[in-house]
Each structure stands twice: as structure tokens, then as C-alpha cells.
CSV table of C-alpha atoms in Angstrom, one decimal:
chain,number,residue,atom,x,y,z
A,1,UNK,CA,0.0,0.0,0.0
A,2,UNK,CA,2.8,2.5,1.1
A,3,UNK,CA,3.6,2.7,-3.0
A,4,UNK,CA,0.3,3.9,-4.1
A,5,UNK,CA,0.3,7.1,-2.4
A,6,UNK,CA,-0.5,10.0,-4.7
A,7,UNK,CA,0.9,13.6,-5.3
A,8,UNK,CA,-2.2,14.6,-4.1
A,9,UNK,CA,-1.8,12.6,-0.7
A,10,UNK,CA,1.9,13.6,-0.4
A,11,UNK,CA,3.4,14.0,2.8
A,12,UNK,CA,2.7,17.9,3.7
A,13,UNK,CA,-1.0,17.4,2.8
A,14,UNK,CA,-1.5,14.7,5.6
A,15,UNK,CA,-2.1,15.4,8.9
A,16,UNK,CA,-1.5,14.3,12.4
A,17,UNK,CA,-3.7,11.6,13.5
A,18,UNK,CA,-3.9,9.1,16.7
A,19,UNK,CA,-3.0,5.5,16.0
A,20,UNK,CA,-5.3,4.2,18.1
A,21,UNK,CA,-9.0,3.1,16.3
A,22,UNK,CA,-11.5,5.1,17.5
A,23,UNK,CA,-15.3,5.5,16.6
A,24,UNK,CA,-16.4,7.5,13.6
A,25,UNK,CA,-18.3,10.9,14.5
A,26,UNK,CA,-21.9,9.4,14.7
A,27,UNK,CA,-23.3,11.5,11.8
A,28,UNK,CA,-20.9,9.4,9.4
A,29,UNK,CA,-23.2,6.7,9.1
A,30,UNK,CA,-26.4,7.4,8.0
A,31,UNK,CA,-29.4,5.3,9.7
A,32,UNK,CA,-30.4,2.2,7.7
A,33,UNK,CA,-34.1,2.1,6.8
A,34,UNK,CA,-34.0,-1.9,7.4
A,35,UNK,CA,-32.1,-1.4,10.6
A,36,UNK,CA,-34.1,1.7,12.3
A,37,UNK,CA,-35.1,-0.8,15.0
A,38,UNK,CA,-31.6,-2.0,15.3
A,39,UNK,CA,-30.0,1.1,17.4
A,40,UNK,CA,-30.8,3.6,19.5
A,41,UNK,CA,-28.9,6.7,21.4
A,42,UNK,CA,-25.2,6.2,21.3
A,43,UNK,CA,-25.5,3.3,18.9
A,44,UNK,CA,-25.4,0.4,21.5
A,45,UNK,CA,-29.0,-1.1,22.9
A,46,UNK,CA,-29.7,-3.9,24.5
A,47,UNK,CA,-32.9,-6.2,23.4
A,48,UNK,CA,-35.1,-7.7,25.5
A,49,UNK,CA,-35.6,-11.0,25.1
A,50,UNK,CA,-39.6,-12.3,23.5
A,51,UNK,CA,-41.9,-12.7,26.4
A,52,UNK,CA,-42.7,-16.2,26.7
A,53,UNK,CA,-45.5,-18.7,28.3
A,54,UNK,CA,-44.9,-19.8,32.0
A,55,UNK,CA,-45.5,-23.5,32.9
A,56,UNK,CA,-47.4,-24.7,36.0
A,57,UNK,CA,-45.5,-24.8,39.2
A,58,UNK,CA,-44.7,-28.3,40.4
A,59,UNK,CA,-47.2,-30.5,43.0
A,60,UNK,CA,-45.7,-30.3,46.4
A,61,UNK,CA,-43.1,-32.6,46.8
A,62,UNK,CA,-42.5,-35.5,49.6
A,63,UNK,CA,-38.9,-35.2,51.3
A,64,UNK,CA,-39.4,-38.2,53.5
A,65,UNK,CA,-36.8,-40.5,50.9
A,66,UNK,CA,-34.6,-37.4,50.4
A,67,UNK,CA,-34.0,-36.9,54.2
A,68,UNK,CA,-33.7,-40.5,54.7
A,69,UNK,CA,-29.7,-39.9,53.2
A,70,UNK,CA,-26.9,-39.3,55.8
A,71,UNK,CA,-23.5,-38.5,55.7
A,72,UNK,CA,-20.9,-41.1,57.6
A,73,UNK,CA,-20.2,-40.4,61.1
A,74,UNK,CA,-16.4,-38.8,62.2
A,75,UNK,CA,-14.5,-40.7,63.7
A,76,UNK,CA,-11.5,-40.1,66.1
A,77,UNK,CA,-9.4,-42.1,63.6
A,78,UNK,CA,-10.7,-40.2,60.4
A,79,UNK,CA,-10.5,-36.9,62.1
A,80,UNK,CA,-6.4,-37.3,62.7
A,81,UNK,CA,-5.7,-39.0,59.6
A,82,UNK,CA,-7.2,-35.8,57.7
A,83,UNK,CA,-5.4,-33.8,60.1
A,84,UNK,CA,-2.0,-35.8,59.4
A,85,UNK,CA,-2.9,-35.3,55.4
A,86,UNK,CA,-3.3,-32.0,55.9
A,87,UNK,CA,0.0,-31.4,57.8
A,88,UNK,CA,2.1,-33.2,55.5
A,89,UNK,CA,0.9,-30.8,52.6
A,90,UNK,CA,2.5,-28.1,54.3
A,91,UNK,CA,6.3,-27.8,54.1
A,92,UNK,CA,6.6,-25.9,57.1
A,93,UNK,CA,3.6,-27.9,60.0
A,94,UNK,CA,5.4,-30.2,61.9
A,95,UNK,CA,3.5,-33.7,62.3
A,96,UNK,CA,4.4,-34.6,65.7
A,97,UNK,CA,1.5,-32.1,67.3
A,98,UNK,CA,-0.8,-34.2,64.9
A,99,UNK,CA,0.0,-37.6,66.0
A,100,UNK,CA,0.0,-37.4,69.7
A,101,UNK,CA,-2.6,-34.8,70.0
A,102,UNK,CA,-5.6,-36.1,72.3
A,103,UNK,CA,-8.7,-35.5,71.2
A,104,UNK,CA,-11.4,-34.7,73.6
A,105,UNK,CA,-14.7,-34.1,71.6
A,106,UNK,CA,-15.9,-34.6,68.5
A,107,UNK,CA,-19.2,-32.0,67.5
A,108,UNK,CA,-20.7,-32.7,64.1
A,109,UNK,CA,-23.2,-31.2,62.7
A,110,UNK,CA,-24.2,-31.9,58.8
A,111,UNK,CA,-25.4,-28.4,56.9
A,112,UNK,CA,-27.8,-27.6,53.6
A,113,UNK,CA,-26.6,-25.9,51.4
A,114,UNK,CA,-28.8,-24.2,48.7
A,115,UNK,CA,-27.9,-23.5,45.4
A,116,UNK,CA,-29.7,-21.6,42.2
A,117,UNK,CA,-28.1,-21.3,39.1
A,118,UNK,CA,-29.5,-19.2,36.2
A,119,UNK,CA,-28.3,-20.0,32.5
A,120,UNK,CA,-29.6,-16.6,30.4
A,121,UNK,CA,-28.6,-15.6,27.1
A,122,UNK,CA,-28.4,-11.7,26.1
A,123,UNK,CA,-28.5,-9.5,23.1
A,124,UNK,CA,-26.3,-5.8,22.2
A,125,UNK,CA,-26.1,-4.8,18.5
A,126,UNK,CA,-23.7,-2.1,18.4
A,127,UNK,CA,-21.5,-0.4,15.4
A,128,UNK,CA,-17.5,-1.6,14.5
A,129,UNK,CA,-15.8,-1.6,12.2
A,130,UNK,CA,-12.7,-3.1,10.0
A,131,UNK,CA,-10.4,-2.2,7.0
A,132,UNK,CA,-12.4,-2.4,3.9
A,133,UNK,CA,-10.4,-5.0,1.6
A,134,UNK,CA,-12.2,-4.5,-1.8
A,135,UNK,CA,-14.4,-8.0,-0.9
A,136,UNK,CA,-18.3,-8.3,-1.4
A,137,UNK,CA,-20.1,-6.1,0.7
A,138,UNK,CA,-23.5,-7.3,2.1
A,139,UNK,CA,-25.2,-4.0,2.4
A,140,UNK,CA,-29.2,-3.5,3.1
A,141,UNK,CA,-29.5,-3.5,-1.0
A,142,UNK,CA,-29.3,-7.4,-0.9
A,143,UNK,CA,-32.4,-7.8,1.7
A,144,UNK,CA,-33.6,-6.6,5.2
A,145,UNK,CA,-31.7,-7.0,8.0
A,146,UNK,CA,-33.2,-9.5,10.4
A,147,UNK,CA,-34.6,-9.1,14.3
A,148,UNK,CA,-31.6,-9.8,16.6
A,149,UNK,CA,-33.7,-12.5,18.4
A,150,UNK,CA,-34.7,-14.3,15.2
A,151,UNK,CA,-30.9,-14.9,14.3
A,152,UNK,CA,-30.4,-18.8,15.1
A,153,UNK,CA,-27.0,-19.2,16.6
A,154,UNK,CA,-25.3,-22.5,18.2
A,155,UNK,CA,-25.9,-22.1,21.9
A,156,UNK,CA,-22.5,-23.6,24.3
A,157,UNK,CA,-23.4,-26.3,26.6
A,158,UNK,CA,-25.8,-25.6,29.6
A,159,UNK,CA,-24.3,-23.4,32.3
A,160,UNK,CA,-21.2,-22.8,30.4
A,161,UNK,CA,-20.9,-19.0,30.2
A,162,UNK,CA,-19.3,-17.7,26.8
A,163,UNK,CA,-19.3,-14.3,24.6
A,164,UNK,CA,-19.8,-14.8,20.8
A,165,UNK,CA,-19.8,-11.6,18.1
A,166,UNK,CA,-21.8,-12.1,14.9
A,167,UNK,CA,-22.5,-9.5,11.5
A,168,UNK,CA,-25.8,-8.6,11.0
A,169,UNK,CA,-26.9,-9.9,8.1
A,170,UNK,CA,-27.6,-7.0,5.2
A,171,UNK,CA,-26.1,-3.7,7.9
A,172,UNK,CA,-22.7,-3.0,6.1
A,173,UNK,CA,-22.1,0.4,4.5
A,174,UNK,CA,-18.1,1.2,3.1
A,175,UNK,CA,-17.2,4.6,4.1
A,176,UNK,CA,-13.9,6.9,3.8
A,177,UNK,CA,-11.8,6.7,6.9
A,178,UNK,CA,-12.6,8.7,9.5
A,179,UNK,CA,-9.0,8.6,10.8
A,180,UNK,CA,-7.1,9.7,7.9
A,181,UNK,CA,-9.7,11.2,6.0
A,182,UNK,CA,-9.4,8.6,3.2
A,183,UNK,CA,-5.4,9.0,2.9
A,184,UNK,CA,-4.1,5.7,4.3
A,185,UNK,CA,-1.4,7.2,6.2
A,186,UNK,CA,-0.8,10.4,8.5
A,187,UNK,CA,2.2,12.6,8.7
A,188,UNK,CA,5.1,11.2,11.4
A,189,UNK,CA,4.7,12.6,15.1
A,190,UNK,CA,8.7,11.9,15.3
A,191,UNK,CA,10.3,14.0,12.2
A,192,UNK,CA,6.6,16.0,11.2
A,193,UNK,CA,7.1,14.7,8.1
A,194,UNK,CA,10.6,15.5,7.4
A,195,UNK,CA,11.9,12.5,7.2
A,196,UNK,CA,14.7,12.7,9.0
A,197,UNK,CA,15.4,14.4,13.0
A,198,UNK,CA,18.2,16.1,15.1
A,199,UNK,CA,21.5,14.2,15.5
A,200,UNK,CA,21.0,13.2,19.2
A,201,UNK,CA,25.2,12.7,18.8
A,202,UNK,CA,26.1,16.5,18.1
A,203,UNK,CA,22.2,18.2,18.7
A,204,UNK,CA,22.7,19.2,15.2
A,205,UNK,CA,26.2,20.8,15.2
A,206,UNK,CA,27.1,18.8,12.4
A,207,UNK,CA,30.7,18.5,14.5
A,208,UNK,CA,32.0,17.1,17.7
A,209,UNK,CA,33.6,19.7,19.8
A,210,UNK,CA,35.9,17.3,21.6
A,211,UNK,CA,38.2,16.1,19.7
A,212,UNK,CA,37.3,18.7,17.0
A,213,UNK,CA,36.2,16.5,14.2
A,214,UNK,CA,33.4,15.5,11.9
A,215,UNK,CA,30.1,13.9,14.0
A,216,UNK,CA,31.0,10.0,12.8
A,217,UNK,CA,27.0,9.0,13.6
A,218,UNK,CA,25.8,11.9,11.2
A,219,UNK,CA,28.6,12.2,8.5
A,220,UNK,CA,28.1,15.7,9.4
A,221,UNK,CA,25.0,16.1,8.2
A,222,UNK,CA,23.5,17.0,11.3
A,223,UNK,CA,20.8,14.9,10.5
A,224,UNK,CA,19.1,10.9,11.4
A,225,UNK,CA,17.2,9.5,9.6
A,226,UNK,CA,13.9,9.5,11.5
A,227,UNK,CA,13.3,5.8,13.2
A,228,UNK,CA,9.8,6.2,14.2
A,229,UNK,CA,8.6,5.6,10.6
A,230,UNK,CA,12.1,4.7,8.7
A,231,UNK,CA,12.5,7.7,6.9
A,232,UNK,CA,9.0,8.1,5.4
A,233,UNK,CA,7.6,11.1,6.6
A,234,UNK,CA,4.5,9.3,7.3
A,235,UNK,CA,2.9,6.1,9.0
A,236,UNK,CA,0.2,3.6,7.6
A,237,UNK,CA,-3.0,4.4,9.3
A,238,UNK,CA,-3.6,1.9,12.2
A,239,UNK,CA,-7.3,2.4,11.7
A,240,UNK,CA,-7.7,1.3,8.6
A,241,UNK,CA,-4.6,-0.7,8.0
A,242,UNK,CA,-3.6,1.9,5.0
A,243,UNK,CA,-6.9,0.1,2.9
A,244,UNK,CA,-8.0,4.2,3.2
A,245,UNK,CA,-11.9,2.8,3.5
A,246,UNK,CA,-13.4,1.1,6.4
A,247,UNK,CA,-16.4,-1.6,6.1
A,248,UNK,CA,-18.9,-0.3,9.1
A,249,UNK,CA,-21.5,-3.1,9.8
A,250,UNK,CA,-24.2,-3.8,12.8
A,251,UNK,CA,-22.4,-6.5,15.1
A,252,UNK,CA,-24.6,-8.8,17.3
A,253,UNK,CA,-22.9,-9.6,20.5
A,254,UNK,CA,-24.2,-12.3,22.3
A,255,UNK,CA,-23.6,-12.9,26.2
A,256,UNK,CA,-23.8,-16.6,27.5
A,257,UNK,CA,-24.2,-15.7,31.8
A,258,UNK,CA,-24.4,-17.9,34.5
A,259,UNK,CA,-25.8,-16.8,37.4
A,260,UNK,CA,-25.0,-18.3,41.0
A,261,UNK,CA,-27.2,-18.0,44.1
A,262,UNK,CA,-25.8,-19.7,47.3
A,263,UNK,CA,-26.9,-20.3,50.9
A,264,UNK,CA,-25.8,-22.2,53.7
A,265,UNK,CA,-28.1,-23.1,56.7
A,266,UNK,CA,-27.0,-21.5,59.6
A,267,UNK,CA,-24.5,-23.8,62.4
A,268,UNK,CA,-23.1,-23.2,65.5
A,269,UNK,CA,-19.7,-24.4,64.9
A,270,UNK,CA,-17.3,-21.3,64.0
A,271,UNK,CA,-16.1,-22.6,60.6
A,272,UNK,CA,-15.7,-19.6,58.0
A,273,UNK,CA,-19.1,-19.2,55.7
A,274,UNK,CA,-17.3,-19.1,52.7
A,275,UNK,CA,-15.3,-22.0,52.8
A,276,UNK,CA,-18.7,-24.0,53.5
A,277,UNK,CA,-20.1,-22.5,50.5
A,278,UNK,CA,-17.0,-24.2,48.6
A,279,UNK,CA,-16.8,-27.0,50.1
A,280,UNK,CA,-17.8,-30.7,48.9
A,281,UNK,CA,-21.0,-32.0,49.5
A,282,UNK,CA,-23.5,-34.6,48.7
A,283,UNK,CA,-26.6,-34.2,46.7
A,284,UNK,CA,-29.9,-34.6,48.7
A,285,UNK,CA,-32.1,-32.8,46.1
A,286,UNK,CA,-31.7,-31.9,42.3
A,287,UNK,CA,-34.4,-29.8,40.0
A,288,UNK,CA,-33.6,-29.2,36.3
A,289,UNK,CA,-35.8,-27.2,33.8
A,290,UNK,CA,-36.1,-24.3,32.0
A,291,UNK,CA,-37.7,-22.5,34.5
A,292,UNK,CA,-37.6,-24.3,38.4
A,293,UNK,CA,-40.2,-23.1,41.5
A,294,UNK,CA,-39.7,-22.3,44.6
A,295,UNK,CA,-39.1,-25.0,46.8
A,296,UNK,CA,-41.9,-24.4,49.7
A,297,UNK,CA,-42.1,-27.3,51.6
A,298,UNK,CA,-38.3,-28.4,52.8
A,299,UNK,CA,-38.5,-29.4,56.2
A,300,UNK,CA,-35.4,-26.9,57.2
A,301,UNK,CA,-37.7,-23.6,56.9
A,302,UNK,CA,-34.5,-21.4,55.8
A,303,UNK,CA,-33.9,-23.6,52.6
A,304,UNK,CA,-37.7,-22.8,51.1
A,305,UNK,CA,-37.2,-19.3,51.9
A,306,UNK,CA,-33.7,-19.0,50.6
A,307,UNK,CA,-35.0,-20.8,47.5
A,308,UNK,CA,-37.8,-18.4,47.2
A,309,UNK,CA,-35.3,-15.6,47.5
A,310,UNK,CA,-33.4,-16.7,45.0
A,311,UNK,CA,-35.7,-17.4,42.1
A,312,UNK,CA,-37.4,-14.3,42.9
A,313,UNK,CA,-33.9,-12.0,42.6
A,314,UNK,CA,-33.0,-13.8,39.3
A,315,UNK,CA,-36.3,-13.6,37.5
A,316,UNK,CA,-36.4,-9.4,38.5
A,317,UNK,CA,-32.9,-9.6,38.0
A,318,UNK,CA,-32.9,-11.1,34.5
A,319,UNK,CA,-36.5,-10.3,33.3
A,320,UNK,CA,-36.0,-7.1,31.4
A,321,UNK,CA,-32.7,-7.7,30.3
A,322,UNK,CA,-31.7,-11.6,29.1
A,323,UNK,CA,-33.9,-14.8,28.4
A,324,UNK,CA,-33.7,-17.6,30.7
A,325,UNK,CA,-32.4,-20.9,28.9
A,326,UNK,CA,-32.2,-23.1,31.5
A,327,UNK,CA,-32.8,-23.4,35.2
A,328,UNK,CA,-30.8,-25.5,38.1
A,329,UNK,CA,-31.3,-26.1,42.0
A,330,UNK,CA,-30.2,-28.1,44.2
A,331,UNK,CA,-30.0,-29.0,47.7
A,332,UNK,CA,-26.4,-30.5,49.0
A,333,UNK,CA,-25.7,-32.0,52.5
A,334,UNK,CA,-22.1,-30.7,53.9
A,335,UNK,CA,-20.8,-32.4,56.7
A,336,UNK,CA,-18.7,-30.0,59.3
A,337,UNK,CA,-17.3,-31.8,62.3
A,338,UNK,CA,-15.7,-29.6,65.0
A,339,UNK,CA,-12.5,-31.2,66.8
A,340,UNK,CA,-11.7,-30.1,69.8
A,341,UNK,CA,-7.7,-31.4,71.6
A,342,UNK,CA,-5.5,-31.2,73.6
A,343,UNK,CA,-1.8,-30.9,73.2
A,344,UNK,CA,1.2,-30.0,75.5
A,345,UNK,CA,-1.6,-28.7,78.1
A,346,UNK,CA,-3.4,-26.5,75.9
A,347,UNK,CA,-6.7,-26.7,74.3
A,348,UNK,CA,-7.5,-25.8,70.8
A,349,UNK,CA,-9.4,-27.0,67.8
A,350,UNK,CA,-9.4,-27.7,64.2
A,351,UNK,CA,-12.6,-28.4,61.7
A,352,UNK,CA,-13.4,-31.2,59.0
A,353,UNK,CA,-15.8,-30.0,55.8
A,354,UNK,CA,-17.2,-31.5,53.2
A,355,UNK,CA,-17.4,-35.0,52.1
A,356,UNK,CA,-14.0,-35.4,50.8
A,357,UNK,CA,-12.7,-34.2,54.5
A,358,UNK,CA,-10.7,-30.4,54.1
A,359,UNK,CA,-9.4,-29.1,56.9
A,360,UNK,CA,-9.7,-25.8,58.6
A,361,UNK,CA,-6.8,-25.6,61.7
A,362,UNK,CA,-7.2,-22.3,63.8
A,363,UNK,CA,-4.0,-22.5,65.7
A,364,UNK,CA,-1.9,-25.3,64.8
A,365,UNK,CA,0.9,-25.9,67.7
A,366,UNK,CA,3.7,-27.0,65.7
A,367,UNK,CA,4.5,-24.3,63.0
A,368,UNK,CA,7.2,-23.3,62.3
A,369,UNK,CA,6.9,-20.3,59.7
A,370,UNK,CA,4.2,-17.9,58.5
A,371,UNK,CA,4.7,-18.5,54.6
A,372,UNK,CA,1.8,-21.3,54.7
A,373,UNK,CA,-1.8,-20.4,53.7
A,374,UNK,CA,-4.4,-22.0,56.0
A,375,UNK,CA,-7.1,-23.2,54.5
């Protein structure tokens, strides 16, 4: 491209522009009749999603079988073993406190956890951009452009968030650009277009003073040539790649969101909330669909409510703004089993969570740095 440029286009006539793409003043692009509905205001809306037909709520459920699942008991034997496993994964907790430790009680308590996840899909059409390369351009002469909502797409597996960009069918429109005015390059912010800059060896002096002699990095010329742009006087346009048109189009941008709800029934131990909330547990209760209800009738009051907290905050949340694709709640059990020991005379105690047994140790006894995380 950087051998096309015309006397007309020569170096004085350019200007100084910024490098970096930016929009095109919004009166550039002219509104397209088949694409009035398309955008609004500054060129960016959101579309809500088509309104669609509720089902029936569910028949009240019986929890007798559900609540008929436990998790195993804690035993003295399981509780130092994890204890020991947990000890040897730190390189600086020394195992001796772990193996002779006495324990003296043993508290468990097994916890619900709640959880509602939202699967929603959202729409944005909004302007862009690219170099215009001389290729076909699918302008609103070849058809109307079609509702953002009616364009079929290939939606990622369920809960799996993602962000995809699509063209708008028949919404492209080549324009001169808005950069460099339909030049392809601008003038050099290093030299101004003169090719060449100040010696930085002799500041232009042609000479060096000491010894007296000829500037060797200049030939005493005084001059460089000018590295920002090799000697050009000018730089290809990084807007428009030097292609001096760009190929403005509508571009559908479609959001993939998961959304997460989570509640833990209250305990008395002093474990920290939000390792509970990570931690492993065992399914009691599972409810798939594209749209769930709330569950009303779980024997642990805080669960139903939580559950009807949760559905209600997503659909408000949601409603207006992103279709629901698919809906997901569940009901975990989480076993927590305070230990409580004794070791060299003092008192302390450590926790077991989840069904896979992490450890939370409040004060171990033997450590011997600060460098370890406890988790």
C-alpha cells in the first residue's frame, strides 16, 4: 500500500492523526431504513428478550426419601488422619502435634446448602468496524436485516458462560476513513514529516567539539534519519490498515451468563461461611428445567425461603434484560465436624468439611513459619 500514495496525498497534505481506532463521529453513518429498530442513542442497545409462556408450578413434593440420606459419622481415627494429610501438605507444620494430640470431643453437625443457578442468554447490537479489503459487501440493498432475536445461533453447553460476536446480516455500509480522511497514512509525530530528526550525537552541530572533528553518527549532516517511521515522513493508518476505507457493519454480540445463588443453613460451629459455600457435598435434592419453583415445603424452613429468595432476585434480575435458557437447583448435604484437643496442656481446635474431609486448623501448635496459607 505504502507505494500507491499520490501527489495529491503527499506528505505535507496529511495530517497528524492518533494511532489508536476510534469510533467514527456518529453523523458518518447514515441510519439504515432496514435497521431503524436495530440502534438507539449512542449506537449500542440492549434487546429484550420475546416474552414467553410460563409452565405450571410443580405438585408439592414429599422429602421423606430425600431426608432419609446421611453422611458417615467422624471418627476419632478419620479426624487425625485428615489432620496428618493435611499437615504433610504443608512444608513448614510439623506432624508430631498431629499424631499425639488427644482428642477430647468430636461436635458434628451436617449443613444444607442451597444453590440456584441461572443459565440466560443476552443480546447488544452495536457499530464496529474493519479495513475495507475491496471484498463483497452485504449492504441492506441485498435484503432486510433480520430481528436480533430471530438470528439462530449455536448455543455452548448448559451453564457454560461464553461471549460470541456475529454481523448482522444486510447492515454493512463502506465509508472513507474517519482517521485519515481517506489518505491511508498520516504525517510522522517523530520528524513531522521530514523525514529525518536532530542528530542526538552532536544536537545538530554537524561537529563534535571534543576532539574537533566530523560527528561520525551523522557524516556531518547534522541529521538521522527518522526511526519512528524509517525515513517516510509518514505512517500507515492503524485504523484502517492503510486500505484508506473502512467496512462499518451492525455487530450482534451475544452474552452466555451464568448466574449463582448460594446459601448455607445456619451452624453453631465457627467454621468460616465461605469455605462451606466451597466446600464438597452430597446431593440430597436436584431440580432441572427451564424454569424451576420455589421449593416451599423443605423441612429446614431457611432452605424454602432462601429458594424463594433466589428465584425471585433472578427472574427481576434477568427479566428485562436476558432470556432464561435453562434453570438448576439443588439442595447438597455438607458435613462440618468440629474437633476439639488437647496438646502439651493446651486446648485448641481444628474443623473437617465436606465430604471429601478439608481441613480448617485455627491454631496449629507446631509451625514453624508464616509462609503457609491455611485453608
Amino acid at each position: 500500500m505504502d507505494s500507491d500514495l499520490s501527489d495529491a496525498d503527499s506528505v505535507g497534505n496529511l495530517s497528524f492523526e492518533a494511532e489508536s481506532p476510534l469510533a467514527p463521529p456518529a453523523e458518518l453513518l447514515e441510519r439504515l431504513p432496514s435497521c431503524d429498530w436495530l440502534l438507539q442513542g449512542d449506537r449500542r442497545q440492549i434487546f429484550f428478550p420475546p416474552l414467553e409462556a410460563q409452565g405450571r408450578p410443580q405438585e408439592q413434593r414429599c422429602w421423606s426419601p430425600f431426608l432419609e440420606h446421611g453422611v458417615p459419622v467422624v471418627t476419632e481415627e478419620v479426624a487425625r488422619e485428615a489432620l496428618l494429610n493435611f499437615v504433610n501438605s504443608k512444608c513448614c507444620y510439623g506432624s508430631a502435634a498431629a499424631t499425639d494430640l488427644i482428642v477430647q470431643e468430636l461436635r458434628q453437625q451436617t449443613l444444607c446448602r442451597y444453590r440456584l443457578e441461572t443459565f440466560s442468554e443476552s443480546r447488544i447490537s452495536e457499530w464496529t468496524f474493519q479495513p475495507f479489503t475491496n471484498h463483497s459487501v452485504d449492504g441492506p440493498q441485498r435484503g432486510t436485516s433480520p430481528r436480533l432475536w430471530d438470528i439462530e445461533v449455536q448455543v455452548p453447553p448448559m451453564f457454560q458462560e461464553d461471549t460470541r460476536k456475529f454481523q448482522v446480516p444486510h447492515s454493512s455500509l463502506v465509508k472513507e476513513c474517519h482517521r485519515c480522511h481517506g489518505r491511508g497514512r498520516y504525517k510522522c509525530s517523530g520528524c513531522h514529516g521530514a523525514s529525518t530528526v536532530r542528530c542526538p550525537s552532536c544536537s545538530g552541530a554537524k561537529r563534535k567539539a571534543k576532539p574537533a572533528r566530523r560527528c561520525p553518527m551523522c557524516s556531518g549532516s547534522g541529521r538521522r534519519r527518522c526511526s519512528t517511521c524509517s525515513g517516510r515522513g509518514n505512517k500507515t493508518c492503524a485504523t484502517c490498515k492503510g486500505e484508506k476505507k473502512l467496512l462499518h457493519f451492525i455487530q450482534l454480540v451475544i452474552v452466555w451468563k451464568n448466574s449463582l445463588f448460594e446459601f448455607v443453613s445456619e451452624h453453631q460451629l465457627h467454621c468460616p461461611g465461605e469455605l462451606l459455600a466451597k466446600a464438597k457435598g452430597e446431593t440430597l435434592f436436584k431440580d432441572e428445567n427451564t424454569m424451576v419453583y420455589p421449593i416451599i415445603d423443605f423441612p429446614l424452613r431457611e432452605i424454602s425461603l432462601a429458594s424463594q429468595r433466589a428465584i425471585a432476585e433472578h427472574n427481576a434480575t434477568l427479566a428485562s434484560r436476558a432470556r432464561v435458557l435453562q434453570q438448576r437447583q439443588t439442595i447438597e448435604l455438607v458435613p462440618l465436624t468440629e474437633v476439639r484437643y488437647l496438646y502439651r496442656g493446651k486446648t485448641s481446635v481444628y474443623y473437617l468439611y465436606g465430604t471429601d474431609h478439608r481441613v480448617h486448623v485455627v491454631d496449629y501448635p507446631e509451625r514453624y513459619c508464616c509462609g503457609c496459607t491455611i485453608i
